[in-house]
Short mmCIF file of C-alpha atoms in Angstrom, two decimals:
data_model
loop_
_atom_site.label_atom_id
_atom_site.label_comp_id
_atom_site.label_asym_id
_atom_site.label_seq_id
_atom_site.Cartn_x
_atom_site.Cartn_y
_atom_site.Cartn_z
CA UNK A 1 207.06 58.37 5.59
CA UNK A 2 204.27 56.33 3.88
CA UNK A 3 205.60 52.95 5.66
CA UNK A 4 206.21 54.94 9.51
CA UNK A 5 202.60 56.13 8.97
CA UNK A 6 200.91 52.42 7.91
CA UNK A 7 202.74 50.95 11.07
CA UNK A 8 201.09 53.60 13.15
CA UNK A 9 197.79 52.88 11.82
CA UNK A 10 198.30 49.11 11.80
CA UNK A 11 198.77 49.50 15.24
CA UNK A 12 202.79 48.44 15.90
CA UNK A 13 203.12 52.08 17.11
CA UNK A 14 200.20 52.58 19.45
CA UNK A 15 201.31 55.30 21.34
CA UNK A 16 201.62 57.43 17.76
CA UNK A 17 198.46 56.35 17.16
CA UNK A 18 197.04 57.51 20.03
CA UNK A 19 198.43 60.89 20.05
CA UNK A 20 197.46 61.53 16.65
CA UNK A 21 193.57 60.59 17.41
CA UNK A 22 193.55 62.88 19.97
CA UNK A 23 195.09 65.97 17.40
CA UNK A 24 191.91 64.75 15.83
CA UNK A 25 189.90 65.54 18.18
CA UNK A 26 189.62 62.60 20.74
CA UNK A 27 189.89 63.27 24.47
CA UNK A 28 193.54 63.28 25.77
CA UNK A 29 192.40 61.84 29.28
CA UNK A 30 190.46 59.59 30.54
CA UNK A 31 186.40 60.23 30.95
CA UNK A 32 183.29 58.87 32.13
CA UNK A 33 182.62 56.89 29.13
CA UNK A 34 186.07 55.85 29.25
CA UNK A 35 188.14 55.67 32.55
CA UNK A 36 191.18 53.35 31.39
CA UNK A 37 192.03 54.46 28.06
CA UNK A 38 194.99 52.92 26.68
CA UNK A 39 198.26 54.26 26.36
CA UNK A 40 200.15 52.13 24.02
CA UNK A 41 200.01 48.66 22.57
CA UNK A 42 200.20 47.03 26.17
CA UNK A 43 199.55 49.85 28.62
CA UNK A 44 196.50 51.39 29.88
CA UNK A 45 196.01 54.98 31.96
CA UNK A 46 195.15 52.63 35.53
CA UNK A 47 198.37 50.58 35.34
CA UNK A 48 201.21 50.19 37.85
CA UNK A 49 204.07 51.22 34.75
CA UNK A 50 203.28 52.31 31.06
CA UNK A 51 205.47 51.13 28.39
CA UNK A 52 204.99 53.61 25.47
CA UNK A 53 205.37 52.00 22.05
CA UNK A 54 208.68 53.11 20.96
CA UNK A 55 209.65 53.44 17.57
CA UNK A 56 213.27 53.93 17.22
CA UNK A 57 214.75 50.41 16.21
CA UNK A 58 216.80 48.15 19.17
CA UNK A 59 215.06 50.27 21.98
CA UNK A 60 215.03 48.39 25.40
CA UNK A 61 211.32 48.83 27.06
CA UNK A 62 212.64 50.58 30.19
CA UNK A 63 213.54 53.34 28.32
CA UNK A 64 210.35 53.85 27.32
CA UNK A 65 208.69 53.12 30.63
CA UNK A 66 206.72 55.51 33.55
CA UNK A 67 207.10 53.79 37.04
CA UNK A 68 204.09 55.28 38.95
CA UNK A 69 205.23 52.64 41.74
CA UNK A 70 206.82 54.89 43.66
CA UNK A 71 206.98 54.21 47.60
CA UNK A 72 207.01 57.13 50.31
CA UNK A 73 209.17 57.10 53.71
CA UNK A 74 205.96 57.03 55.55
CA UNK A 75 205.42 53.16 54.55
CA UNK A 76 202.61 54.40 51.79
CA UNK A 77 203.03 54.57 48.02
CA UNK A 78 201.77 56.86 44.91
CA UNK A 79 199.24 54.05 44.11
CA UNK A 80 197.37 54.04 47.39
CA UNK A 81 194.13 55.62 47.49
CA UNK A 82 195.51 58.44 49.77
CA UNK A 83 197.56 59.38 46.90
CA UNK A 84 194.71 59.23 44.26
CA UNK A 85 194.85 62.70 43.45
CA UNK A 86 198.40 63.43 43.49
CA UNK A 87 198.59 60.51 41.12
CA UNK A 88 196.38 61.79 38.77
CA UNK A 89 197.67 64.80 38.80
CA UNK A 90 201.28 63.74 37.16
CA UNK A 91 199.35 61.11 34.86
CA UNK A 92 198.07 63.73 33.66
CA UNK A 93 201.12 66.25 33.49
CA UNK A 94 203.14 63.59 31.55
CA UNK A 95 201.08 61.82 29.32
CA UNK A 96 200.44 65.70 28.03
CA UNK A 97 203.64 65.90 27.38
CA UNK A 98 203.26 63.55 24.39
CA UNK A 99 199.52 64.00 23.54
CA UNK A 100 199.12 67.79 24.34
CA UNK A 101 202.35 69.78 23.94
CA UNK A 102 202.54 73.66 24.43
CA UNK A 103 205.91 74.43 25.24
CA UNK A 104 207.81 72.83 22.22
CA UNK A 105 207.58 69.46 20.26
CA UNK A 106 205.84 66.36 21.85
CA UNK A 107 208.39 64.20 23.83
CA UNK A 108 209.24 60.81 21.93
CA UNK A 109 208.18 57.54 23.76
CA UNK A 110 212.27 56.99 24.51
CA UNK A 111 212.17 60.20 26.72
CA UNK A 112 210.08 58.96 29.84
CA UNK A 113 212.69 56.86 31.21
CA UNK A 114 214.73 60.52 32.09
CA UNK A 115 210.60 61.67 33.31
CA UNK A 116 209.82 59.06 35.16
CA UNK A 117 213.26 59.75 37.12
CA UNK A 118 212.62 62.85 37.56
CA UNK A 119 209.06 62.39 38.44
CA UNK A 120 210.15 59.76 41.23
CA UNK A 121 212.23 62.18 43.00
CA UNK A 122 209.60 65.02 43.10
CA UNK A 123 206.74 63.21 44.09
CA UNK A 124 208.70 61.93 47.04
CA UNK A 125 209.39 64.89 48.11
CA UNK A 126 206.44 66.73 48.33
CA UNK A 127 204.98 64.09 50.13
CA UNK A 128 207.71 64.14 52.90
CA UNK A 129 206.88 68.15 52.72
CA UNK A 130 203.24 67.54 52.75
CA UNK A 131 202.25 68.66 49.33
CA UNK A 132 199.50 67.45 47.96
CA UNK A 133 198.61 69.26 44.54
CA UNK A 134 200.76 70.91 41.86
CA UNK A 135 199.15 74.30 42.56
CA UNK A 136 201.00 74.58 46.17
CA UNK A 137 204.33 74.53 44.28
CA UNK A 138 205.36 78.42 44.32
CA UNK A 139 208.64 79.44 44.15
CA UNK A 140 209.35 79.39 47.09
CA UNK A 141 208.86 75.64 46.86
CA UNK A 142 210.83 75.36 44.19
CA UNK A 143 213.50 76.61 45.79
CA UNK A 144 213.51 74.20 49.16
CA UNK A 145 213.28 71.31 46.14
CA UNK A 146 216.79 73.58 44.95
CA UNK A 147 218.37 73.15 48.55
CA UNK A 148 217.21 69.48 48.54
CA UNK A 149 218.95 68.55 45.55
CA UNK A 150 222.19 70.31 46.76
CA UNK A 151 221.88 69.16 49.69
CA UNK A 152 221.89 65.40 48.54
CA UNK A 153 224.89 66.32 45.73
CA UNK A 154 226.53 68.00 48.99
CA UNK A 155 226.27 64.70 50.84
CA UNK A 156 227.85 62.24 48.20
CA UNK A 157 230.28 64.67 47.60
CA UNK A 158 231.36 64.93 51.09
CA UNK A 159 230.92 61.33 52.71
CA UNK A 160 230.89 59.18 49.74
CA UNK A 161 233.75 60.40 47.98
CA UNK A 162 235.95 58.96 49.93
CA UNK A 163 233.98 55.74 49.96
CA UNK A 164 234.49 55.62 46.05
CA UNK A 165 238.22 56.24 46.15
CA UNK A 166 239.06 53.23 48.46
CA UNK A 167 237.24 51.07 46.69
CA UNK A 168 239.57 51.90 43.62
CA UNK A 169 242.30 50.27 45.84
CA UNK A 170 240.75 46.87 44.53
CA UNK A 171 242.67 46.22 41.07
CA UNK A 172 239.52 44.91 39.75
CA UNK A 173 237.84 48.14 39.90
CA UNK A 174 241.00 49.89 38.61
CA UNK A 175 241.16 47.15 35.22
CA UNK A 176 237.31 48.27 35.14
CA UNK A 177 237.75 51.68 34.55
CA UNK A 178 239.40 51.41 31.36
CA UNK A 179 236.12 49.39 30.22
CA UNK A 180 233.76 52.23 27.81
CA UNK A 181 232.36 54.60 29.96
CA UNK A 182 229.30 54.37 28.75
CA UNK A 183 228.73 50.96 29.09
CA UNK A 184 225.36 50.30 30.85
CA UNK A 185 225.60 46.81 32.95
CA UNK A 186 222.08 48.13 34.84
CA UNK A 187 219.04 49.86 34.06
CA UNK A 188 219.14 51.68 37.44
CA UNK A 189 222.52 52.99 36.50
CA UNK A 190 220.52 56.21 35.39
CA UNK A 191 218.87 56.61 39.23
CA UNK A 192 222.74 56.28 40.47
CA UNK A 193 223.39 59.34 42.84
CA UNK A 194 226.22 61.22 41.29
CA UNK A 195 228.15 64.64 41.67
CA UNK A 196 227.19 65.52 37.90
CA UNK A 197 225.34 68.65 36.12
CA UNK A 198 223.36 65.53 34.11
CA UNK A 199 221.99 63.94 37.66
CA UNK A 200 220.71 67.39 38.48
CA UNK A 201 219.13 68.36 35.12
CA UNK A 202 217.22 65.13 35.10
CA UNK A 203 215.80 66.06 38.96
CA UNK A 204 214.81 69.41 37.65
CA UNK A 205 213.26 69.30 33.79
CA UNK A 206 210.10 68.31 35.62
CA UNK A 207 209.37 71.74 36.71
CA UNK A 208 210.27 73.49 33.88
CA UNK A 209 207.67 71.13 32.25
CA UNK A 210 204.89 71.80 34.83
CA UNK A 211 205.64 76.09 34.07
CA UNK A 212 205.03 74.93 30.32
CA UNK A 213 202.21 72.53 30.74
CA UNK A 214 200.10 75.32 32.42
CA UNK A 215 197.38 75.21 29.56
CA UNK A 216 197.77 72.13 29.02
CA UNK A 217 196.64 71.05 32.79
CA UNK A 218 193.78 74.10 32.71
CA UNK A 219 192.33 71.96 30.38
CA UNK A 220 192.82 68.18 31.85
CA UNK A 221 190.96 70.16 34.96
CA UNK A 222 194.45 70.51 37.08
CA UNK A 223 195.20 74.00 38.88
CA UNK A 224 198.87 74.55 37.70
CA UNK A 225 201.98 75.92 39.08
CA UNK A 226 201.36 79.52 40.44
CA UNK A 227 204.56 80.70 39.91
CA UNK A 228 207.21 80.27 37.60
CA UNK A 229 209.91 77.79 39.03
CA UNK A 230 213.62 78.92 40.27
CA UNK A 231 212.20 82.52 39.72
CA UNK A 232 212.80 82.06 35.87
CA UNK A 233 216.33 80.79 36.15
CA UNK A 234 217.16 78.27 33.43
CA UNK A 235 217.54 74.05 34.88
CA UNK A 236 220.89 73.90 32.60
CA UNK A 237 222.97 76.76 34.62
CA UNK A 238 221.23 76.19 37.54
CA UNK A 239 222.39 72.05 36.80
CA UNK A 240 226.13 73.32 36.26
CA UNK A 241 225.96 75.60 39.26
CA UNK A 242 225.06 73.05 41.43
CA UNK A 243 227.39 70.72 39.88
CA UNK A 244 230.08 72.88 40.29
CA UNK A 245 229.49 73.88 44.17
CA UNK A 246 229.09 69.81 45.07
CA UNK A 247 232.58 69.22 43.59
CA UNK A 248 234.18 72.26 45.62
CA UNK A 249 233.21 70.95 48.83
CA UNK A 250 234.44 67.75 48.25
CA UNK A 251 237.50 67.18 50.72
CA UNK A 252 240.82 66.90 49.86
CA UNK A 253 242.05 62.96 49.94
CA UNK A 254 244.11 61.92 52.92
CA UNK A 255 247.89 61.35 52.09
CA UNK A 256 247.89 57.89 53.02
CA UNK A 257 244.81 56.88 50.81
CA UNK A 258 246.45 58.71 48.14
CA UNK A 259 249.67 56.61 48.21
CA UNK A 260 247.79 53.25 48.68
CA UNK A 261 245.69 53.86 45.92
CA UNK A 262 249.07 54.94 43.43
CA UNK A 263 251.20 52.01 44.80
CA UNK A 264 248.29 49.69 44.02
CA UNK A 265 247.75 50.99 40.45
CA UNK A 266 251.35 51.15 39.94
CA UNK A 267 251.88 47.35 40.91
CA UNK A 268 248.93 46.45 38.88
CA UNK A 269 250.26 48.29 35.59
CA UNK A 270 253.82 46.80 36.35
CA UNK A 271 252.11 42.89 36.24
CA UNK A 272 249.51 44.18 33.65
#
């Protein structure tokens, strides 16, 4: 503990460093005297991406990074000036979640790779929908972001699935499965679009953190959510539900593809 604490206040762990100034007493935001404060050993509040200092040993810096580069379908992008306030808004939102907790522990520095995520979907979003400020976001928002997600599950469900089985044809794909499932080959493999309880769950903690950040934003001068999000229903069975009605709608696979793809795999095992 002595040694964790020494790094901190040698300054290899910045971000720790940070956080535990401001328990001390130091403002949490940024302020006239200082409008850039710095976030971590190489990141300060004004830049494109913050890479929090992240402790745990062998960690990759995207995993520890918040993308505020984040473009919009009407050719603009969170760091324009027209965005200023939006912008703020979520710096805000998530660097409290690590300097100014209410609803739980501080996140660790290897959590804002799943934020940022979820952040990127949300803020695009409520720009196409013309929302401008956290405080608009009522439930009844909450629940068009709902039928959004399901509605893009519902879509790769229904037109790519068949996509993805056809491509199994290809014996290379089929040798690939049996590689560890885990196995990350890209960093964006985490923004892939998949029928899965997980992709959900990442699109959705963000709310659950805005309903818990409400102090928290009072007092970095944002008007919070109004209302508490998915009228109180928890992200995890709301995740699984959605999961679950994605899959059902998926359509059953055409005899023919079925037999191409088992008289492929079965030649391939046969040579194997």
């Amino acid at each position: 503990m002595r040694n964790a604490r020494k790094k901190v206040l040698q300054g290899e762990h910045k971000t720790e460093a940070i956080v535990i100034e401001i328990s001390n007493g130091i403002p949490a935001y940024p302020t006239e005297a200082c409008s850039n404060p710095w976030v971590s050993l190489t990141s300060r509040w004004q830049d494109n991406k913050w890479f929090l200092d992240n402790p745990t040993p062998g960690a990759e810096p995207f995993q520890s990074a918040i993308d505020w580069n984040i473009p919009f379908e009407d050719g603009t992008n969170l760091l324009y000036a027209c965005h200023a306030n939006l912008l703020e808004q979520f710096r805000r939102l998530i660097w409290s979640l690590f300097a100014d907790p209410r609803a739980g522990k501080a996140r660790k520095p290897g959590s804002a790779r799943i934020l940022s995520i979820g952040l990127r979907e949300l803020v695009q979003w409520m720009v196409k929908n013309r929302y401008a400020n956290m405080s608009e976001l009522d439930g009844a928002a909450s629940q068009r972001y709902l039928d959004h997600c399901q509605a893009r599950l519902d879509g790769v469900a229904q037109e790519n699935s068949l996509e993805d089985l056809l491509d199994e044809i290809d014996p290379k794909l089929i040798n690939a499965a049996y590689q560890e499932e885990n196995e990350e080959t890209s960093q964006d493999m985490d923004d892939a679009l998949q029928v899965t309880s997980g992709w959900v769950r990442t699109r959705l903690e963000l709310w659950s953190c805005m309903w818990g950040q409400r102090p928290a934003m009072r007092a970095a001068g944002i008007e919070p959510l109004p209302q508490e999000p998915f009228g109180g229903r928890k992200v995890g069975r709301l995740a699984k539900e959605m999961e679950t009605k994605a899959i059902k709608n998926i359509p059953p696979l055409p005899d023919e593809v079925a037999v191409a793809i088992m008289n492929v795999a079965y030649t391939y095992i046969e040579t194997a």
